[in-house]
CSV table of C-alpha atoms and ligand atoms in Angstrom, one decimal:
chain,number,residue,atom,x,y,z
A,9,UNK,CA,0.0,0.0,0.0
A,10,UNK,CA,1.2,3.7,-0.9
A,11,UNK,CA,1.9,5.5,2.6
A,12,UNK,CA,2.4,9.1,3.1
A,13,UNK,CA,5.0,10.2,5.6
A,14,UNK,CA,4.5,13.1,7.2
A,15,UNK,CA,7.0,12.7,10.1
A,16,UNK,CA,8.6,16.2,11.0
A,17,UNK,CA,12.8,14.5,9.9
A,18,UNK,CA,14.0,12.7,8.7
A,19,UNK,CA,11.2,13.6,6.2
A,20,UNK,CA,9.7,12.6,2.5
A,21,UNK,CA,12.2,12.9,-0.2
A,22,UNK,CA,11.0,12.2,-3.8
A,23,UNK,CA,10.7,9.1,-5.1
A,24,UNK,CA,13.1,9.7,-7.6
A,25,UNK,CA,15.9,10.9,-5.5
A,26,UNK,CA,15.5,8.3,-3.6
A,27,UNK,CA,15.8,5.9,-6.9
A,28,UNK,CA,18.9,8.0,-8.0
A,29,UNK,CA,20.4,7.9,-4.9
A,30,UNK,CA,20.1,4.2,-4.1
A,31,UNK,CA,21.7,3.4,-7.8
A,32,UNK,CA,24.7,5.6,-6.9
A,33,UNK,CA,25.1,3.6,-3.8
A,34,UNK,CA,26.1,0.9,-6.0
A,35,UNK,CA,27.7,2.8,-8.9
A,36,UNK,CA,28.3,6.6,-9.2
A,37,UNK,CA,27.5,7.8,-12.9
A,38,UNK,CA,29.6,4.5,-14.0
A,39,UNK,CA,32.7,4.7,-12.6
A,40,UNK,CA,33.1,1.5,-11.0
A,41,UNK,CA,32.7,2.5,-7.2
A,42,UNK,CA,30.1,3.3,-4.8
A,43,UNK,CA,29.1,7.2,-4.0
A,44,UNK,CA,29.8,5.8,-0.5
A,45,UNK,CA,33.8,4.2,-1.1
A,46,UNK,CA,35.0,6.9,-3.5
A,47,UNK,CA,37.5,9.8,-1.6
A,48,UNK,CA,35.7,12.9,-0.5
A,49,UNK,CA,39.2,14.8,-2.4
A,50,UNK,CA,37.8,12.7,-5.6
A,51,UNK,CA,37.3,14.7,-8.6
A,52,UNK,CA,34.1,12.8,-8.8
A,53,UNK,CA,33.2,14.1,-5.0
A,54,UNK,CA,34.4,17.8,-5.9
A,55,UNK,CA,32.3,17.6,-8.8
A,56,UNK,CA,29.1,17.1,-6.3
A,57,UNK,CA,30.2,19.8,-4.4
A,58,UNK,CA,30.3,21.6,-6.3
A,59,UNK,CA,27.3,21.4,-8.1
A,60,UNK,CA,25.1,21.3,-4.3
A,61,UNK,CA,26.8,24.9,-4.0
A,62,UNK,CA,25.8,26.0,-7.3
A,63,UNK,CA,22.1,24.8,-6.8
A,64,UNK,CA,22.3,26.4,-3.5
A,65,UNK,CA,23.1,29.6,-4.6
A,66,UNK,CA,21.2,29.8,-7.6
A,67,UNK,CA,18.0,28.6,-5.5
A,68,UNK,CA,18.2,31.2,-2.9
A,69,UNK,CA,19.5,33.9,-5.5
A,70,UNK,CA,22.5,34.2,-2.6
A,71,UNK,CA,24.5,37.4,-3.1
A,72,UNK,CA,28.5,36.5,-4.0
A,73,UNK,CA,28.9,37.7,-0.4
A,74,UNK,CA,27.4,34.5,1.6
A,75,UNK,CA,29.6,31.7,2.1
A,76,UNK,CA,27.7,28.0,1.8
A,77,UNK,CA,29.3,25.3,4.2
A,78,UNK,CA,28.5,21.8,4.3
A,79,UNK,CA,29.0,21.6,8.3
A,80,UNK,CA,28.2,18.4,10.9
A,81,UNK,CA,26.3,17.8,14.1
A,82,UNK,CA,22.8,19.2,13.0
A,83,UNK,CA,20.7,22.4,13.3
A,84,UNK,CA,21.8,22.2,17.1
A,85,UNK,CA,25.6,22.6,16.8
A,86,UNK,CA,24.7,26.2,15.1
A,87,UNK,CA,22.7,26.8,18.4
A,88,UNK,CA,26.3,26.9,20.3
A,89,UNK,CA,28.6,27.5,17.0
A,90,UNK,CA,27.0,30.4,15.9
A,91,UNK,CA,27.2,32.1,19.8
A,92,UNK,CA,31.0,31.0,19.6
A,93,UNK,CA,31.9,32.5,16.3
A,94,UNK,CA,29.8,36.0,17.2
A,95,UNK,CA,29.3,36.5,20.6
A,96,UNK,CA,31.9,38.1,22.9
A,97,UNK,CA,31.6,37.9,27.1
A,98,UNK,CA,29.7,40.2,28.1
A,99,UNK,CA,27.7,41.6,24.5
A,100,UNK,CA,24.5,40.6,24.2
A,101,UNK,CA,22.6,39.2,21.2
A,102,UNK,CA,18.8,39.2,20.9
A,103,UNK,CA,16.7,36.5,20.1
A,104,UNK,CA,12.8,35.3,19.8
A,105,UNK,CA,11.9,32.8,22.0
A,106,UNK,CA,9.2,31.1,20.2
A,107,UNK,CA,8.9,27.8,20.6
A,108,UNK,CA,11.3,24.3,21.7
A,109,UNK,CA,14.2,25.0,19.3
A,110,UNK,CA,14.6,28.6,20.1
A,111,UNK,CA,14.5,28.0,23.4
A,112,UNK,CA,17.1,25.2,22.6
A,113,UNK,CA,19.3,28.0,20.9
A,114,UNK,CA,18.9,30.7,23.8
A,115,UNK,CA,20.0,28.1,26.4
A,116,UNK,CA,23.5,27.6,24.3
A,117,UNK,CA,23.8,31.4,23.5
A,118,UNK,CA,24.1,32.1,27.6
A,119,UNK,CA,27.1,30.1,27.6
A,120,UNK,CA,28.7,32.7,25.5
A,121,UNK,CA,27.7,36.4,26.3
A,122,UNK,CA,23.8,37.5,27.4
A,123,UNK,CA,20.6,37.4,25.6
A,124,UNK,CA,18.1,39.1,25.2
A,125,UNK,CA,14.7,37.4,25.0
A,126,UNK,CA,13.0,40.6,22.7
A,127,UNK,CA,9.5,39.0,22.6
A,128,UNK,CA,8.4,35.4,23.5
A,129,UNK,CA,5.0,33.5,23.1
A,130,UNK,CA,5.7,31.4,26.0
A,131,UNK,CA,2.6,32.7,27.6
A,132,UNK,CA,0.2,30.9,25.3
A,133,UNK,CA,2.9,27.7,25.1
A,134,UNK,CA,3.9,29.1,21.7
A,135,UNK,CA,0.7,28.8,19.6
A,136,UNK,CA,1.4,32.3,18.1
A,137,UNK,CA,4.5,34.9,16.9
A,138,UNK,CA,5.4,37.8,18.8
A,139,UNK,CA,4.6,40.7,16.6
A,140,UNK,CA,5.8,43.9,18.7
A,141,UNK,CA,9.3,44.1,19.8
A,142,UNK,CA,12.1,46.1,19.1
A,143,UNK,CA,15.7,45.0,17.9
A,144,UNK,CA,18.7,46.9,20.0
A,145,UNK,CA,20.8,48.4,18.0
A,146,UNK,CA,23.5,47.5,20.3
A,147,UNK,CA,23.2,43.6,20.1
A,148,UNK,CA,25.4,41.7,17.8
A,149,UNK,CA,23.1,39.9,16.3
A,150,UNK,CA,19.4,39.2,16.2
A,151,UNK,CA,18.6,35.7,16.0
A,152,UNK,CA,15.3,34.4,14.8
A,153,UNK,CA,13.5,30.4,14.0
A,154,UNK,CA,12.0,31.1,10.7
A,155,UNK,CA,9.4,28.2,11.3
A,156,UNK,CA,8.7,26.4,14.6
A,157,UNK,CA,8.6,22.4,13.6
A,158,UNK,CA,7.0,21.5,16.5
A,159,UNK,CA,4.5,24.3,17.8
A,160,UNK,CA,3.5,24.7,14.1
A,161,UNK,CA,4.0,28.5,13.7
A,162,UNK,CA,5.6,30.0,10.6
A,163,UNK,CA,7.2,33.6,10.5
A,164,UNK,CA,5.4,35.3,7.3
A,165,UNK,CA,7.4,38.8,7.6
A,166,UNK,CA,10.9,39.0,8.3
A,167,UNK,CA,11.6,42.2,10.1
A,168,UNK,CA,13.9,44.9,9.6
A,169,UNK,CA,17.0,44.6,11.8
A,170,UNK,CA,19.3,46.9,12.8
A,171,UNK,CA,21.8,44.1,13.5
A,172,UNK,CA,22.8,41.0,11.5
A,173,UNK,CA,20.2,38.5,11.4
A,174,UNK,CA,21.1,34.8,12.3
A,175,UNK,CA,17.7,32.5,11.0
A,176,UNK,CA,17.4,28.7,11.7
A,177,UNK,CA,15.8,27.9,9.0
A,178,UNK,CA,16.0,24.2,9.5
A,179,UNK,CA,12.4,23.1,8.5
A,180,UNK,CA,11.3,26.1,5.9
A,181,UNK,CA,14.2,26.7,4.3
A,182,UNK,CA,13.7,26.4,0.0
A,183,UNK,CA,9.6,26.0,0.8
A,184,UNK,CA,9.3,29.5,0.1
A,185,UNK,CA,10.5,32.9,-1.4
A,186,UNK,CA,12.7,35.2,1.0
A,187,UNK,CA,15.2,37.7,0.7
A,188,UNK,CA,17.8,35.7,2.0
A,189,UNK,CA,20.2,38.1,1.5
A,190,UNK,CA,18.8,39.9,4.4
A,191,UNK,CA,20.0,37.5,6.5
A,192,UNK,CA,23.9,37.5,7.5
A,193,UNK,CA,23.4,33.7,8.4
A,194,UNK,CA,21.2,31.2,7.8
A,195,UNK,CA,21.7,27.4,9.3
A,196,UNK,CA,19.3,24.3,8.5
A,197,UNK,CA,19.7,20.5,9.4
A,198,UNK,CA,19.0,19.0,5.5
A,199,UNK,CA,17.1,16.5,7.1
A,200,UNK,CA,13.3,18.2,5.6
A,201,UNK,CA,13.3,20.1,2.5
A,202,UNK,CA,16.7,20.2,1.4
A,203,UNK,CA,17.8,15.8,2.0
A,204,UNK,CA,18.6,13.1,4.0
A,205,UNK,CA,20.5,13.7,8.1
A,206,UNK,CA,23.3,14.5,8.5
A,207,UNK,CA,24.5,17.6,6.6
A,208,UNK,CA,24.4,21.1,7.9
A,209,UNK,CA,23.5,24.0,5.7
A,210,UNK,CA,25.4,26.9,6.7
A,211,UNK,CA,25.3,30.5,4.8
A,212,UNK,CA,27.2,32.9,6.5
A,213,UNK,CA,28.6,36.4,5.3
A,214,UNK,CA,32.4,36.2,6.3
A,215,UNK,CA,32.2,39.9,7.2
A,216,UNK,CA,30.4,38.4,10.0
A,217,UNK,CA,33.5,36.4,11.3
A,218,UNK,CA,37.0,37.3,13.1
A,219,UNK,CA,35.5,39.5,15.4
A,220,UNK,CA,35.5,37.7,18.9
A,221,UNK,CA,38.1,37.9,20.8
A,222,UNK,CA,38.2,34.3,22.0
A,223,UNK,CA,40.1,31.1,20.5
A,224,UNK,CA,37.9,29.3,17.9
A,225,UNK,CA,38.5,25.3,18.2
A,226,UNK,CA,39.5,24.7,14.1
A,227,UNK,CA,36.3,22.6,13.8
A,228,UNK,CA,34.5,25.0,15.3
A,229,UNK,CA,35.6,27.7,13.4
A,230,UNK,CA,33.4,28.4,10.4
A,231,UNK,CA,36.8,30.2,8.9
A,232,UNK,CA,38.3,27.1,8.6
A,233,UNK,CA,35.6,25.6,6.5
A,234,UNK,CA,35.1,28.6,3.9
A,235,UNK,CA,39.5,28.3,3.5
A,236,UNK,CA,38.8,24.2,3.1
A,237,UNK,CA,35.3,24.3,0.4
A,238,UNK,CA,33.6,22.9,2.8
A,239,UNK,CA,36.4,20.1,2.9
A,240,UNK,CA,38.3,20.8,6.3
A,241,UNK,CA,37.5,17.0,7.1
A,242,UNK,CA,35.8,14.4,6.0
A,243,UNK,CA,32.2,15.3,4.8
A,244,UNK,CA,29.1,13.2,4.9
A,245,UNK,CA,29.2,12.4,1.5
A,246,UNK,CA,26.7,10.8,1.0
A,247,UNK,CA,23.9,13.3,2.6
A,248,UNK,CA,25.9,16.0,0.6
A,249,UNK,CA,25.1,13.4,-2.7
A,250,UNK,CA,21.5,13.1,-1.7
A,251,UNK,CA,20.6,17.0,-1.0
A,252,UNK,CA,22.1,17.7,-4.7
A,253,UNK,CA,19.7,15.2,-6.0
A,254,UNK,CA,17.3,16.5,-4.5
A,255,UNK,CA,17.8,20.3,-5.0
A,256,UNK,CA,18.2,19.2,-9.1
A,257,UNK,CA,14.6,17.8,-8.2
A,258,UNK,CA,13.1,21.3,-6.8
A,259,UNK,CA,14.7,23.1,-9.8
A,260,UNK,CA,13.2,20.9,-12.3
A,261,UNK,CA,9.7,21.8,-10.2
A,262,UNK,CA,10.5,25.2,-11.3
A,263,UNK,CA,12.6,26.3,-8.0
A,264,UNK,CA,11.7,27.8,-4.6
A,265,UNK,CA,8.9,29.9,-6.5
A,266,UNK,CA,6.9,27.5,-7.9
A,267,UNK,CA,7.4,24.9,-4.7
A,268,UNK,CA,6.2,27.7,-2.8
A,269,UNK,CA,2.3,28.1,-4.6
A,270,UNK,CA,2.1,24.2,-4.2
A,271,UNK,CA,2.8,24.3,-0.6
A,272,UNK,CA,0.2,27.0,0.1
A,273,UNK,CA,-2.5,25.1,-2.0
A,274,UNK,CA,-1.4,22.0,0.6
A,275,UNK,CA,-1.3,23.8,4.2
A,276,UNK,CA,-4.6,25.8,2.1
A,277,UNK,CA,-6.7,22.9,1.7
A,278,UNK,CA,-5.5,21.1,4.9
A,279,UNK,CA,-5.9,23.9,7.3
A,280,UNK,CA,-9.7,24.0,5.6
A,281,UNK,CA,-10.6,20.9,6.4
A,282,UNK,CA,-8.9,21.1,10.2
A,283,UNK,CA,-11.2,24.4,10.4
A,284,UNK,CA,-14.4,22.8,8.9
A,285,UNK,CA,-14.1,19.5,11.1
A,286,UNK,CA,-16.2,19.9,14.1
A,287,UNK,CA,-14.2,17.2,15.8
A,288,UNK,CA,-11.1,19.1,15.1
A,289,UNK,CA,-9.0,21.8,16.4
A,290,UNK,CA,-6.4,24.0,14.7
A,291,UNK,CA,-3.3,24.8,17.4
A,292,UNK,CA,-2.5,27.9,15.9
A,293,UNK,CA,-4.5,30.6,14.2
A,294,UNK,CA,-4.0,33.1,11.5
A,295,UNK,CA,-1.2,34.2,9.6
A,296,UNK,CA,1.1,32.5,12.0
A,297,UNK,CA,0.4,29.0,10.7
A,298,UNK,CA,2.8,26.8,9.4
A,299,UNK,CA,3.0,25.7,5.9
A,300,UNK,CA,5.4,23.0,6.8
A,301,UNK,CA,4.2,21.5,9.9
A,302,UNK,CA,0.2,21.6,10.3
A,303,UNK,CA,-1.0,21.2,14.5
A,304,UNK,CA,-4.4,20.4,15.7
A,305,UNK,CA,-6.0,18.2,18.4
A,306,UNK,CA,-8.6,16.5,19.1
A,307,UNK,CA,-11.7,18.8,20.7
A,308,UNK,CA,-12.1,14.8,22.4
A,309,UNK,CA,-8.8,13.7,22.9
A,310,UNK,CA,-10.0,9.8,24.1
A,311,UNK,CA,-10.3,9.8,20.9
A,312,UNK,CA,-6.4,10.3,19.8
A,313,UNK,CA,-5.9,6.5,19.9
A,314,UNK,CA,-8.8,5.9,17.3
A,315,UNK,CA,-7.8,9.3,15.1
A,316,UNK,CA,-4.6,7.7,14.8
A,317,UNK,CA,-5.5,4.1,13.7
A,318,UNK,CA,-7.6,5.6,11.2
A,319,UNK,CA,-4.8,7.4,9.8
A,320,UNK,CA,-2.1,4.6,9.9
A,321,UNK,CA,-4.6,2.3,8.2
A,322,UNK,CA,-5.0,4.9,5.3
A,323,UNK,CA,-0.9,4.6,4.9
A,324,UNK,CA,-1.2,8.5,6.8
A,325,UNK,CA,2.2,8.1,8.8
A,326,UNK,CA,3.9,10.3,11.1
A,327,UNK,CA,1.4,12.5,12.2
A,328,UNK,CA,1.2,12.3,16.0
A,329,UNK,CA,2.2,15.6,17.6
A,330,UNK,CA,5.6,16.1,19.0
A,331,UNK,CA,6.0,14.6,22.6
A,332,UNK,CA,6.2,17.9,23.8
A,333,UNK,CA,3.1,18.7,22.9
A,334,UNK,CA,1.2,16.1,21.7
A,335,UNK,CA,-1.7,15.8,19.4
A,336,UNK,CA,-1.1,15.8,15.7
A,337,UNK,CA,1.0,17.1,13.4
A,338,UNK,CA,1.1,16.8,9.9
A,339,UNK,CA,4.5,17.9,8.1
A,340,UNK,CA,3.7,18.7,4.5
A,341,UNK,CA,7.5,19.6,3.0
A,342,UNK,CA,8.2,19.8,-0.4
A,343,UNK,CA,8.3,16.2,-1.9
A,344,UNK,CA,4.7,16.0,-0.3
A,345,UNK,CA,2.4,15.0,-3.1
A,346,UNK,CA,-1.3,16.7,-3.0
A,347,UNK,CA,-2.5,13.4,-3.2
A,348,UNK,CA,-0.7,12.6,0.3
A,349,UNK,CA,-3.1,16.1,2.0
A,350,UNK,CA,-6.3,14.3,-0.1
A,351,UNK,CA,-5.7,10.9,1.6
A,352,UNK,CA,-5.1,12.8,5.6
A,353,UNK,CA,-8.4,15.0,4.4
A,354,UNK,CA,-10.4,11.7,3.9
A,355,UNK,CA,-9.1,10.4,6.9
A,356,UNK,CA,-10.4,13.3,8.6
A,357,UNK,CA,-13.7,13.3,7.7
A,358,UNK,CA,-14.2,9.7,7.7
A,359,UNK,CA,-12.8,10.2,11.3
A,360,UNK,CA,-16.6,12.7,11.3
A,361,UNK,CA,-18.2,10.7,9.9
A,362,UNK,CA,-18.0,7.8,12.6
A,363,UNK,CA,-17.8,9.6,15.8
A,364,UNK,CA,-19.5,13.2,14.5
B,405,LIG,N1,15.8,23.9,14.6
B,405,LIG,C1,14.6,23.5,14.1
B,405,LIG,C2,13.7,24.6,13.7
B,405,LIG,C3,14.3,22.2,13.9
B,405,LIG,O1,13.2,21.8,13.4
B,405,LIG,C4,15.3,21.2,14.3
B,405,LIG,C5,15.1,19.7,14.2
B,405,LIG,N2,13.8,19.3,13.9
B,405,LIG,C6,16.5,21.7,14.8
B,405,LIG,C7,16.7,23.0,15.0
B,405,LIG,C8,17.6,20.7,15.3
B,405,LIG,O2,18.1,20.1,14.2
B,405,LIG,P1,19.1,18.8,14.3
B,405,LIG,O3,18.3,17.7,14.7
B,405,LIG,O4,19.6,18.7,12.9
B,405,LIG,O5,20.1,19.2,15.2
């Protein structure tokens, strides 16, 4: 039976990535080895850097300015790295605290130098953006989660900042147009829109760097990568492999632009049925939805048990709500076929249907 997978990330990847990438897993483009054996100083390798950079920049129309590092340990290494490489003792950076991961990326920033928290929606356990706060002109840097994966919120307008603005962009990144060249650094785990775990997406403006007065570890040091392409170490070449495959997918769709109108028909017509459904609750309201990950409950939650049966028997999988939060949450990235929103949309109202 087809199933959808809506889990938050690892997330869907296109069928045909995933063909593509399983054949070079035995062969890369005929040259006798596996994607997975050959050297990461191959020309072969180079070559796929190469390209993922190209795609990169061309997809996000990135200014000649931005770097584009291929860095390790996930979204949450940037929560310390990016305090380490920009944040003396004692300066402060500002940051919106709205939801798990930015409270994630606060917690590392206090290691470094002080935050400050410029507006939070912690009072409503983060089921909407802050919209009026003020950006001091004497922080370093004003950091910002472009889309909260697991409270479902989604920042429509990025504002004006005084200061270099740092987004984590992990699970919205290439779903939708933005100046990204407002931002001095974006970071993303490729684990949603962009591939498989275990790359880092990092886009930093090297005016940015050399300005703490601290010693950098060399790995830690995002200097070190821009000198090396991206090469200091050994990569993980094969999640490197995968996202280039799969960005050559979203430019054949007709890039960010056109990937963009098919996600808002998706969160559109899913978010219409969550609103129609008696049984059924929306988590957040508004513009601050989530085109990526789509929260409701239950108005009955005894009946979670039976929602979600339903669902899994349809081939619906991955929707139950974080375990910080629980009910459901459907994640509807990029390689999410309309077909997948029809079959959770039946599910819904058959769900009505029986207990309405
Ligand atoms: N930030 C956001 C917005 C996320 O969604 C995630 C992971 N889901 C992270 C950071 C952490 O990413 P990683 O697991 O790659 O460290």
């Amino acid at each position: 039976m087809k199933k959808y997978n809506f889990y938050s990330g690892p997330a869907i990847l296109p069928p045909e990535v995933l063909a593509q990438a399983s054949s070079a897993v035995l062969e890369l483009d005929h040259i006798g080895l596996s994607l997975i054996e050959i050297s990461h100083r191959s020309k072969e390798f180079q070559a796929v850097v190469d390209e993922t950079i190209h795609l990169i920049r061309e997809l996000l129309q990135l200014s000649p300015e931005h770097q584009v590092l291929f860095l390790q340990g996930g979204a949450s290494m940037q929560f310390c790295q990016v305090p380490y490489n920009l944040l003396d003792n004692g300066e402060k950076a500002a940051y919106l605290d709205i939801g798990a991961w930015s409270k994630k990326a606060i917690k590392e920033a206090r290691l470094f130098g002080n935050v400050e928290i410029i507006g939070s929606s912690a009072d409503k356990n983060y089921s909407y953006l802050p919209k009026h706060y003020t950006i001091p002109a004497d922080a370093k840097y004003f950091h910002l989660t472009t889309n909260e994966t697991i409270h479902g919120t989604q920042m429509r307008h990025i504002p004006e900042s005084p200061v270099p603005m740092v987004g984590d962009m992990s699970s919205d990144i290439f779903s939708r147009v933005l100046d990204f060249n407002r931002f001095d650094m974006i970071y993303a785990g490729a684990q949603k829109n962009m591939g498989p775990s275990g790359a880092t997406l990092v886009v930093v403006k090297e005016s940015l760097l050399g300005r703490v007065k601290r010693p950098i570890p060399t790995m830690l040091d995002y200097r070190s990568h821009i000198k090396d392409g991206s090469l200091h170490n050994t990569p993980c070449t094969f999640a490197i492999y995968v996202c280039m495959l799969t960005l050559r997918w979203l430019k054949a769709q007709g890039g960010v632009a056109a990937i963009e109108k098919y996600n808002e028909e998706k969160a559109a017509r899913l978010y219409a049925e969550i609103d129609r459904n008696p049984l059924l609750q929306a988590v957040v309201s508004g513009e601050d939805r989530s085109r990526m990950n789509v929260c409701w409950v239950l108005k009955d939650a005894a009946h979670d048990e039976a929602f979600s049966n339903l669902a899994k028997e349809a081939g619906c999988i991955g929707i139950k709500g974080h375990r910080s939060v629980g009910g459901f949450r459907a994640s509807i990235y990029n390689a999410m076929p309309m077909e997948g929103i029809d079959t959770l949309v039946e599910v819904m109202q058959s769900f009505e249907k029986k207990n309405g």
